[in-house]
Amino acid sequence: MDFKSNIIVEKLPEHIAIIMDGNGRWAKKQGLMRVKGHEKGTKAVRETVEGCAELGVKNLTLYAFSTENWKRPKLEVQTLMRLLVSSLKGEIKTLQKNKIKLQAIGCIENLPSKARKELNEVIEKTAHNDHMTLTLALSYGSREELIQTVKKISEKVKNNIIDSESIDESTINKHLYTRNLPDVDLMIRTSGEQRISNFLLWQMAYAELYFTDTLWPDFRKENLFEAIYEYQKRERRFGKTSEQL
Ligand code: FPP
């Protein structure tokens, strides 16, 4: 089936978030080292970004490195950081051509200085782009994000900038790393695992979850289009009944 031509442009998810999983298993299946899976995974990243840009999806967030990923073997962590730097260097032209703004969420200060420098350069150079926002979650953990949010808000309460009685959902939204992004509409996880693994917990409150057995290095535009097509078939009720929609 040609999923792309069956996608209704007016009903595109505003924000897609992806847990790119299965790089290690992909490599193992081929008898290769885990890092080869990550290298292959960068092609899937490119395909996904291009696919979203082609359709007109406004926001794409990729879980590239979690706070827990620091516990992986040193060589693997180094490879992931190297791939981040080389991808940023290699993709800047494509980002500019497609008017894609890059941003990062997470404990960016924990990244090696070379990665931070490259990241900041691309963020600055693409800041004016307005066709799509690509957010990389790097050294990211949702609970940590919520802790930081609570700290920022309590500081403002202490300094009488915020009245604690007035705190509502929008107060939280404005203090999250994702403050400039809408809620996640569609969350995709590859490789058959069915978990959300500390990713955008608050932002995914009403997200449709889509799980596929495809391993991340095998993920192509066609897989993305299928996920969006499936999303559009679902009825999102936000707590209401079908009749009320
Ligand atoms: C999960 O697979 C994937 C990651 C931890 C990293 C994702 C990184 C990339 C796709 C490459 C670089 C990214 C960018 C944005 C340039 P896994 O290693 O957990 O796989 P496994 O569960 O099969 O072991």
PDB file of C-alpha atoms and ligand atoms in Angstrom:
ATOM      1  CA  MET A   1       0.000   0.000   0.000  1.00  0.00           C
ATOM      2  CA  ASP A   2       1.194   3.527  -0.775  1.00  0.00           C
ATOM      3  CA  PHE A   3       0.827   5.018   2.710  1.00  0.00           C
ATOM      4  CA  LYS A   4       2.089   8.461   1.779  1.00  0.00           C
ATOM      5  CA  SER A   5      -0.662   9.235  -0.707  1.00  0.00           C
ATOM      6  CA  ASN A   6      -3.272   8.094   1.842  1.00  0.00           C
ATOM      7  CA  ILE A   7      -2.117  10.537   4.528  1.00  0.00           C
ATOM      8  CA  ILE A   8      -4.530  13.426   5.164  1.00  0.00           C
ATOM      9  CA  VAL A   9      -2.356  16.539   5.257  1.00  0.00           C
ATOM     10  CA  GLU A  10      -4.890  18.509   7.348  1.00  0.00           C
ATOM     11  CA  LYS A  11      -4.722  15.870  10.083  1.00  0.00           C
ATOM     12  CA  LEU A  12      -0.966  15.483  10.409  1.00  0.00           C
ATOM     13  CA  PRO A  13       0.355  15.012  13.937  1.00  0.00           C
ATOM     14  CA  GLU A  14       1.791  18.350  15.043  1.00  0.00           C
ATOM     15  CA  HIS A  15       4.494  16.687  17.072  1.00  0.00           C
ATOM     16  CA  ILE A  16       6.065  13.259  16.503  1.00  0.00           C
ATOM     17  CA  ALA A  17       8.469  11.816  19.079  1.00  0.00           C
ATOM     18  CA  ILE A  18      10.583   8.745  18.326  1.00  0.00           C
ATOM     19  CA  ILE A  19      12.432   6.245  20.501  1.00  0.00           C
ATOM     20  CA  MET A  20      15.022   4.960  18.034  1.00  0.00           C
ATOM     21  CA  ASP A  21      15.593   1.462  19.377  1.00  0.00           C
ATOM     22  CA  GLY A  22      17.239  -1.715  18.101  1.00  0.00           C
ATOM     23  CA  ASN A  23      20.601  -0.549  16.768  1.00  0.00           C
ATOM     24  CA  GLY A  24      22.504  -3.092  18.857  1.00  0.00           C
ATOM     25  CA  ARG A  25      20.236  -5.992  17.883  1.00  0.00           C
ATOM     26  CA  TRP A  26      20.441  -5.015  14.219  1.00  0.00           C
ATOM     27  CA  ALA A  27      24.246  -5.198  14.390  1.00  0.00           C
ATOM     28  CA  LYS A  28      24.212  -8.503  16.284  1.00  0.00           C
ATOM     29  CA  LYS A  29      21.949 -10.044  13.642  1.00  0.00           C
ATOM     30  CA  GLN A  30      24.514  -9.133  10.988  1.00  0.00           C
ATOM     31  CA  GLY A  31      27.405 -10.411  13.117  1.00  0.00           C
ATOM     32  CA  LEU A  32      28.733  -6.857  13.522  1.00  0.00           C
ATOM     33  CA  MET A  33      29.784  -4.772  16.518  1.00  0.00           C
ATOM     34  CA  ARG A  34      27.041  -2.756  18.234  1.00  0.00           C
ATOM     35  CA  VAL A  35      28.538   0.529  17.076  1.00  0.00           C
ATOM     36  CA  LYS A  36      27.902  -0.471  13.448  1.00  0.00           C
ATOM     37  CA  GLY A  37      24.207  -0.470  14.284  1.00  0.00           C
ATOM     38  CA  HIS A  38      24.438   3.107  15.488  1.00  0.00           C
ATOM     39  CA  GLU A  39      26.281   4.079  12.312  1.00  0.00           C
ATOM     40  CA  LYS A  40      23.503   2.551  10.211  1.00  0.00           C
ATOM     41  CA  GLY A  41      20.985   4.287  12.451  1.00  0.00           C
ATOM     42  CA  THR A  42      22.082   7.680  11.172  1.00  0.00           C
ATOM     43  CA  LYS A  43      20.613   6.843   7.747  1.00  0.00           C
ATOM     44  CA  ALA A  44      17.273   6.169   9.404  1.00  0.00           C
ATOM     45  CA  VAL A  45      17.545   9.533  11.161  1.00  0.00           C
ATOM     46  CA  ARG A  46      18.084  11.270   7.806  1.00  0.00           C
ATOM     47  CA  GLU A  47      15.160   9.409   6.164  1.00  0.00           C
ATOM     48  CA  THR A  48      12.853  10.278   9.062  1.00  0.00           C
ATOM     49  CA  VAL A  49      13.776  13.958   9.123  1.00  0.00           C
ATOM     50  CA  GLU A  50      13.329  14.183   5.341  1.00  0.00           C
ATOM     51  CA  GLY A  51      10.032  12.298   5.466  1.00  0.00           C
ATOM     52  CA  CYS A  52       8.636  14.655   8.114  1.00  0.00           C
ATOM     53  CA  ALA A  53       9.835  17.709   6.172  1.00  0.00           C
ATOM     54  CA  GLU A  54       8.250  16.401   2.939  1.00  0.00           C
ATOM     55  CA  LEU A  55       4.874  15.941   4.596  1.00  0.00           C
ATOM     56  CA  GLY A  56       4.976  19.186   6.574  1.00  0.00           C
ATOM     57  CA  VAL A  57       5.176  17.751  10.111  1.00  0.00           C
ATOM     58  CA  LYS A  58       6.070  20.764  12.252  1.00  0.00           C
ATOM     59  CA  ASN A  59       7.855  19.108  15.173  1.00  0.00           C
ATOM     60  CA  LEU A  60       9.998  15.995  15.382  1.00  0.00           C
ATOM     61  CA  THR A  61      11.777  14.954  18.585  1.00  0.00           C
ATOM     62  CA  LEU A  62      14.324  12.131  18.573  1.00  0.00           C
ATOM     63  CA  TYR A  63      15.537  10.300  21.668  1.00  0.00           C
ATOM     64  CA  ALA A  64      19.216  10.150  20.716  1.00  0.00           C
ATOM     65  CA  PHE A  65      20.833   9.592  24.125  1.00  0.00           C
ATOM     66  CA  SER A  66      19.246   9.034  27.520  1.00  0.00           C
ATOM     67  CA  THR A  67      20.702   9.866  30.939  1.00  0.00           C
ATOM     68  CA  GLU A  68      20.951   6.079  31.453  1.00  0.00           C
ATOM     69  CA  ASN A  69      22.979   5.622  28.228  1.00  0.00           C
ATOM     70  CA  TRP A  70      26.077   7.039  29.989  1.00  0.00           C
ATOM     71  CA  LYS A  71      26.329   3.624  31.690  1.00  0.00           C
ATOM     72  CA  ARG A  72      27.109   1.888  28.365  1.00  0.00           C
ATOM     73  CA  PRO A  73      30.680   0.771  27.492  1.00  0.00           C
ATOM     74  CA  LYS A  74      33.027   3.709  26.933  1.00  0.00           C
ATOM     75  CA  LEU A  75      33.635   2.853  23.258  1.00  0.00           C
ATOM     76  CA  GLU A  76      29.907   2.850  22.542  1.00  0.00           C
ATOM     77  CA  VAL A  77      29.369   6.213  24.261  1.00  0.00           C
ATOM     78  CA  GLN A  78      32.324   7.681  22.362  1.00  0.00           C
ATOM     79  CA  THR A  79      30.952   6.340  19.069  1.00  0.00           C
ATOM     80  CA  LEU A  80      27.531   7.853  19.718  1.00  0.00           C
ATOM     81  CA  MET A  81      29.123  11.242  20.471  1.00  0.00           C
ATOM     82  CA  ARG A  82      31.324  10.975  17.365  1.00  0.00           C
ATOM     83  CA  LEU A  83      28.276  10.131  15.234  1.00  0.00           C
ATOM     84  CA  LEU A  84      26.437  13.087  16.675  1.00  0.00           C
ATOM     85  CA  VAL A  85      29.269  15.444  15.715  1.00  0.00           C
ATOM     86  CA  SER A  86      29.722  13.981  12.219  1.00  0.00           C
ATOM     87  CA  SER A  87      25.968  13.954  11.547  1.00  0.00           C
ATOM     88  CA  LEU A  88      25.649  17.572  12.636  1.00  0.00           C
ATOM     89  CA  LYS A  89      28.538  18.560  10.378  1.00  0.00           C
ATOM     90  CA  GLY A  90      27.161  16.533   7.468  1.00  0.00           C
ATOM     91  CA  GLU A  91      23.512  17.525   7.778  1.00  0.00           C
ATOM     92  CA  ILE A  92      23.735  21.276   8.259  1.00  0.00           C
ATOM     93  CA  LYS A  93      23.182  21.866   4.515  1.00  0.00           C
ATOM     94  CA  THR A  94      20.072  19.663   4.470  1.00  0.00           C
ATOM     95  CA  LEU A  95      18.727  21.424   7.559  1.00  0.00           C
ATOM     96  CA  GLN A  96      19.184  24.826   5.917  1.00  0.00           C
ATOM     97  CA  LYS A  97      17.749  23.679   2.576  1.00  0.00           C
ATOM     98  CA  ASN A  98      14.621  22.328   4.263  1.00  0.00           C
ATOM     99  CA  LYS A  99      14.404  25.299   6.682  1.00  0.00           C
ATOM    100  CA  ILE A 100      14.699  23.032   9.714  1.00  0.00           C
ATOM    101  CA  LYS A 101      15.529  24.523  13.084  1.00  0.00           C
ATOM    102  CA  LEU A 102      17.620  22.300  15.351  1.00  0.00           C
ATOM    103  CA  GLN A 103      17.367  22.389  19.122  1.00  0.00           C
ATOM    104  CA  ALA A 104      18.427  20.098  21.944  1.00  0.00           C
ATOM    105  CA  ILE A 105      16.820  19.103  25.240  1.00  0.00           C
ATOM    106  CA  GLY A 106      18.437  17.357  28.201  1.00  0.00           C
ATOM    107  CA  CYS A 107      21.525  17.879  30.353  1.00  0.00           C
ATOM    108  CA  ILE A 108      23.506  19.275  27.417  1.00  0.00           C
ATOM    109  CA  GLU A 109      26.233  20.474  29.809  1.00  0.00           C
ATOM    110  CA  ASN A 110      27.158  16.793  30.352  1.00  0.00           C
ATOM    111  CA  LEU A 111      28.108  16.237  26.696  1.00  0.00           C
ATOM    112  CA  PRO A 112      31.786  16.301  25.690  1.00  0.00           C
ATOM    113  CA  SER A 113      32.890  19.832  24.767  1.00  0.00           C
ATOM    114  CA  LYS A 114      33.361  18.975  21.066  1.00  0.00           C
ATOM    115  CA  ALA A 115      29.788  17.713  20.757  1.00  0.00           C
ATOM    116  CA  ARG A 116      28.462  20.718  22.675  1.00  0.00           C
ATOM    117  CA  LYS A 117      30.366  23.127  20.457  1.00  0.00           C
ATOM    118  CA  GLU A 118      29.148  21.520  17.215  1.00  0.00           C
ATOM    119  CA  LEU A 119      25.613  21.349  18.534  1.00  0.00           C
ATOM    120  CA  ASN A 120      25.574  25.005  19.565  1.00  0.00           C
ATOM    121  CA  GLU A 121      26.919  26.057  16.184  1.00  0.00           C
ATOM    122  CA  VAL A 122      24.165  24.227  14.296  1.00  0.00           C
ATOM    123  CA  ILE A 123      21.531  25.499  16.742  1.00  0.00           C
ATOM    124  CA  GLU A 124      22.670  29.084  16.138  1.00  0.00           C
ATOM    125  CA  LYS A 125      22.911  28.717  12.364  1.00  0.00           C
ATOM    126  CA  THR A 126      19.427  27.209  12.040  1.00  0.00           C
ATOM    127  CA  ALA A 127      17.668  29.364  14.669  1.00  0.00           C
ATOM    128  CA  HIS A 128      15.788  31.418  12.060  1.00  0.00           C
ATOM    129  CA  ASN A 129      14.371  28.371  10.195  1.00  0.00           C
ATOM    130  CA  ASP A 130      10.618  27.950  10.469  1.00  0.00           C
ATOM    131  CA  HIS A 131       9.480  24.999   8.347  1.00  0.00           C
ATOM    132  CA  MET A 132      10.098  22.396  11.049  1.00  0.00           C
ATOM    133  CA  THR A 133      11.703  22.048  14.486  1.00  0.00           C
ATOM    134  CA  LEU A 134      13.962  19.048  15.008  1.00  0.00           C
ATOM    135  CA  THR A 135      14.648  18.445  18.688  1.00  0.00           C
ATOM    136  CA  LEU A 136      17.383  16.062  19.782  1.00  0.00           C
ATOM    137  CA  ALA A 137      16.963  14.630  23.273  1.00  0.00           C
ATOM    138  CA  LEU A 138      20.545  14.231  24.477  1.00  0.00           C
ATOM    139  CA  SER A 139      21.496  13.117  27.968  1.00  0.00           C
ATOM    140  CA  TYR A 140      17.754  13.412  28.460  1.00  0.00           C
ATOM    141  CA  GLY A 141      15.537  11.913  31.140  1.00  0.00           C
ATOM    142  CA  SER A 142      11.946  12.967  31.669  1.00  0.00           C
ATOM    143  CA  ARG A 143      12.000  12.688  35.463  1.00  0.00           C
ATOM    144  CA  GLU A 144      15.118  14.877  35.561  1.00  0.00           C
ATOM    145  CA  GLU A 145      13.305  17.394  33.339  1.00  0.00           C
ATOM    146  CA  LEU A 146      10.391  17.396  35.792  1.00  0.00           C
ATOM    147  CA  ILE A 147      12.758  17.874  38.744  1.00  0.00           C
ATOM    148  CA  GLN A 148      14.341  20.877  37.009  1.00  0.00           C
ATOM    149  CA  THR A 149      10.868  22.239  36.259  1.00  0.00           C
ATOM    150  CA  VAL A 150       9.777  21.977  39.887  1.00  0.00           C
ATOM    151  CA  LYS A 151      12.998  23.694  40.983  1.00  0.00           C
ATOM    152  CA  LYS A 152      12.518  26.587  38.534  1.00  0.00           C
ATOM    153  CA  ILE A 153       8.913  27.102  39.581  1.00  0.00           C
ATOM    154  CA  SER A 154       9.656  26.908  43.326  1.00  0.00           C
ATOM    155  CA  GLU A 155      12.417  29.484  42.925  1.00  0.00           C
ATOM    156  CA  LYS A 156       9.908  31.837  41.295  1.00  0.00           C
ATOM    157  CA  VAL A 157       7.361  31.158  44.037  1.00  0.00           C
ATOM    158  CA  LYS A 158      10.025  31.942  46.644  1.00  0.00           C
ATOM    159  CA  ASN A 159      10.810  35.241  44.899  1.00  0.00           C
ATOM    160  CA  ASN A 160       7.110  36.147  44.585  1.00  0.00           C
ATOM    161  CA  ILE A 161       7.236  35.965  40.766  1.00  0.00           C
ATOM    162  CA  ILE A 162       4.631  33.196  40.728  1.00  0.00           C
ATOM    163  CA  ASP A 163       1.713  32.828  43.143  1.00  0.00           C
ATOM    164  CA  SER A 164       1.556  29.125  44.073  1.00  0.00           C
ATOM    165  CA  GLU A 165      -2.264  29.220  43.872  1.00  0.00           C
ATOM    166  CA  SER A 166      -2.053  30.152  40.182  1.00  0.00           C
ATOM    167  CA  ILE A 167       0.078  27.155  39.160  1.00  0.00           C
ATOM    168  CA  ASP A 168      -1.656  25.188  36.412  1.00  0.00           C
ATOM    169  CA  GLU A 169      -0.733  23.033  33.389  1.00  0.00           C
ATOM    170  CA  SER A 170       0.487  26.024  31.418  1.00  0.00           C
ATOM    171  CA  THR A 171       2.889  26.958  34.254  1.00  0.00           C
ATOM    172  CA  ILE A 172       4.451  23.498  33.997  1.00  0.00           C
ATOM    173  CA  ASN A 173       4.531  23.611  30.180  1.00  0.00           C
ATOM    174  CA  LYS A 174       6.337  26.951  30.220  1.00  0.00           C
ATOM    175  CA  HIS A 175       9.095  25.619  32.478  1.00  0.00           C
ATOM    176  CA  LEU A 176       9.830  22.311  30.742  1.00  0.00           C
ATOM    177  CA  TYR A 177      12.769  21.939  28.327  1.00  0.00           C
ATOM    178  CA  THR A 178      10.089  21.573  25.629  1.00  0.00           C
ATOM    179  CA  ARG A 179       8.483  24.929  26.433  1.00  0.00           C
ATOM    180  CA  ASN A 180       8.277  25.938  22.754  1.00  0.00           C
ATOM    181  CA  LEU A 181       6.764  22.626  21.589  1.00  0.00           C
ATOM    182  CA  PRO A 182       3.158  21.387  21.533  1.00  0.00           C
ATOM    183  CA  ASP A 183       2.192  18.118  23.276  1.00  0.00           C
ATOM    184  CA  VAL A 184       3.302  14.923  21.532  1.00  0.00           C
ATOM    185  CA  ASP A 185       0.554  13.572  19.235  1.00  0.00           C
ATOM    186  CA  LEU A 186       2.322  10.443  18.039  1.00  0.00           C
ATOM    187  CA  MET A 187       5.091   8.463  19.739  1.00  0.00           C
ATOM    188  CA  ILE A 188       6.867   5.827  17.665  1.00  0.00           C
ATOM    189  CA  ARG A 189       9.141   3.173  19.158  1.00  0.00           C
ATOM    190  CA  THR A 190      11.017   0.744  16.969  1.00  0.00           C
ATOM    191  CA  SER A 191      12.369  -2.767  17.661  1.00  0.00           C
ATOM    192  CA  GLY A 192       9.301  -4.320  19.281  1.00  0.00           C
ATOM    193  CA  GLU A 193       9.864  -2.957  22.809  1.00  0.00           C
ATOM    194  CA  GLN A 194       6.682  -1.504  24.265  1.00  0.00           C
ATOM    195  CA  ARG A 195       7.840   1.011  26.880  1.00  0.00           C
ATOM    196  CA  ILE A 196       8.232   4.775  27.088  1.00  0.00           C
ATOM    197  CA  SER A 197      11.549   4.619  28.967  1.00  0.00           C
ATOM    198  CA  ASN A 198      11.525   7.988  30.758  1.00  0.00           C
ATOM    199  CA  PHE A 199      10.837   9.931  27.532  1.00  0.00           C
ATOM    200  CA  LEU A 200       8.598  13.048  27.534  1.00  0.00           C
ATOM    201  CA  LEU A 201       6.277  11.657  30.238  1.00  0.00           C
ATOM    202  CA  TRP A 202       4.303  14.872  30.768  1.00  0.00           C
ATOM    203  CA  GLN A 203       4.223  15.788  27.076  1.00  0.00           C
ATOM    204  CA  MET A 204       2.893  12.337  26.065  1.00  0.00           C
ATOM    205  CA  ALA A 205      -0.169  12.395  28.331  1.00  0.00           C
ATOM    206  CA  TYR A 206      -2.544  12.069  25.353  1.00  0.00           C
ATOM    207  CA  ALA A 207      -0.147  10.771  22.693  1.00  0.00           C
ATOM    208  CA  GLU A 208      -1.028   7.856  20.446  1.00  0.00           C
ATOM    209  CA  LEU A 209       1.591   5.162  20.907  1.00  0.00           C
ATOM    210  CA  TYR A 210       2.820   3.243  17.870  1.00  0.00           C
ATOM    211  CA  PHE A 211       5.133   0.267  18.218  1.00  0.00           C
ATOM    212  CA  THR A 212       6.807  -1.492  15.315  1.00  0.00           C
ATOM    213  CA  ASP A 213       9.080  -4.533  15.170  1.00  0.00           C
ATOM    214  CA  THR A 214      11.311  -2.835  12.588  1.00  0.00           C
ATOM    215  CA  LEU A 215      14.769  -2.235  14.033  1.00  0.00           C
ATOM    216  CA  TRP A 216      15.845   1.410  13.901  1.00  0.00           C
ATOM    217  CA  PRO A 217      18.613   0.977  11.252  1.00  0.00           C
ATOM    218  CA  ASP A 218      15.962  -0.518   8.914  1.00  0.00           C
ATOM    219  CA  PHE A 219      13.451   2.300   9.486  1.00  0.00           C
ATOM    220  CA  ARG A 220      12.705   4.178   6.239  1.00  0.00           C
ATOM    221  CA  LYS A 221      10.316   6.906   5.063  1.00  0.00           C
ATOM    222  CA  GLU A 222       7.770   4.236   4.168  1.00  0.00           C
ATOM    223  CA  ASN A 223       7.739   3.051   7.820  1.00  0.00           C
ATOM    224  CA  LEU A 224       7.198   6.624   8.994  1.00  0.00           C
ATOM    225  CA  PHE A 225       4.343   7.110   6.536  1.00  0.00           C
ATOM    226  CA  GLU A 226       2.742   3.871   7.722  1.00  0.00           C
ATOM    227  CA  ALA A 227       2.924   5.037  11.364  1.00  0.00           C
ATOM    228  CA  ILE A 228       1.265   8.356  10.471  1.00  0.00           C
ATOM    229  CA  TYR A 229      -1.379   6.565   8.404  1.00  0.00           C
ATOM    230  CA  GLU A 230      -2.185   4.271  11.373  1.00  0.00           C
ATOM    231  CA  TYR A 231      -2.297   7.308  13.697  1.00  0.00           C
ATOM    232  CA  GLN A 232      -4.855   8.970  11.456  1.00  0.00           C
ATOM    233  CA  LYS A 233      -7.113   5.919  11.633  1.00  0.00           C
ATOM    234  CA  ARG A 234      -7.333   6.170  15.422  1.00  0.00           C
ATOM    235  CA  GLU A 235      -9.998   8.184  17.193  1.00  0.00           C
ATOM    236  CA  ARG A 236      -8.519  10.602  19.690  1.00  0.00           C
ATOM    237  CA  ARG A 237     -11.131  11.332  22.338  1.00  0.00           C
ATOM    238  CA  PHE A 238      -9.150  13.175  25.045  1.00  0.00           C
ATOM    239  CA  GLY A 239     -11.508  11.719  27.661  1.00  0.00           C
ATOM    240  CA  LYS A 240     -14.725  12.565  25.761  1.00  0.00           C
ATOM    241  CA  THR A 241     -17.186  10.133  24.164  1.00  0.00           C
ATOM    242  CA  SER A 242     -17.240   9.448  20.397  1.00  0.00           C
ATOM    243  CA  GLU A 243     -20.518  11.383  20.084  1.00  0.00           C
ATOM    244  CA  GLN A 244     -19.054  14.502  21.688  1.00  0.00           C
ATOM    245  CA  LEU A 245     -16.247  14.834  19.168  1.00  0.00           C
TER     246      LEU A 245
HETATM  247  C1  FPP B   1      19.026   2.510  20.682  1.00  0.00           C
HETATM  248  O1  FPP B   1      19.483   1.288  20.182  1.00  0.00           O
HETATM  249  C2  FPP B   1      19.673   3.678  20.084  1.00  0.00           C
HETATM  250  C3  FPP B   1      20.451   4.568  20.746  1.00  0.00           C
HETATM  251  C4  FPP B   1      20.759   4.464  22.164  1.00  0.00           C
HETATM  252  C5  FPP B   1      21.065   5.732  20.068  1.00  0.00           C
HETATM  253  C6  FPP B   1      20.407   6.287  18.847  1.00  0.00           C
HETATM  254  C7  FPP B   1      21.451   6.944  18.020  1.00  0.00           C
HETATM  255  C8  FPP B   1      21.516   6.997  16.674  1.00  0.00           C
HETATM  256  C9  FPP B   1      20.458   6.487  15.798  1.00  0.00           C
HETATM  257  C10 FPP B   1      22.712   7.567  15.965  1.00  0.00           C
HETATM  258  C11 FPP B   1      23.045   8.996  16.106  1.00  0.00           C
HETATM  259  C12 FPP B   1      21.930   9.943  16.270  1.00  0.00           C
HETATM  260  C13 FPP B   1      21.831  11.171  15.726  1.00  0.00           C
HETATM  261  C14 FPP B   1      20.694  12.047  16.113  1.00  0.00           C
HETATM  262  C15 FPP B   1      22.767  11.670  14.734  1.00  0.00           C
HETATM  263  P1  FPP B   1      20.114   0.257  21.205  1.00  0.00           P
HETATM  264  O2  FPP B   1      21.597   0.437  21.165  1.00  0.00           O
HETATM  265  O3  FPP B   1      19.496   0.402  22.545  1.00  0.00           O
HETATM  266  O4  FPP B   1      19.708  -1.112  20.547  1.00  0.00           O
HETATM  267  P2  FPP B   1      19.464  -2.510  21.283  1.00  0.00           P
HETATM  268  O5  FPP B   1      18.289  -2.313  22.193  1.00  0.00           O
HETATM  269  O6  FPP B   1      19.166  -3.415  20.147  1.00  0.00           O
HETATM  270  O7  FPP B   1      20.726  -2.861  22.000  1.00  0.00           O
END
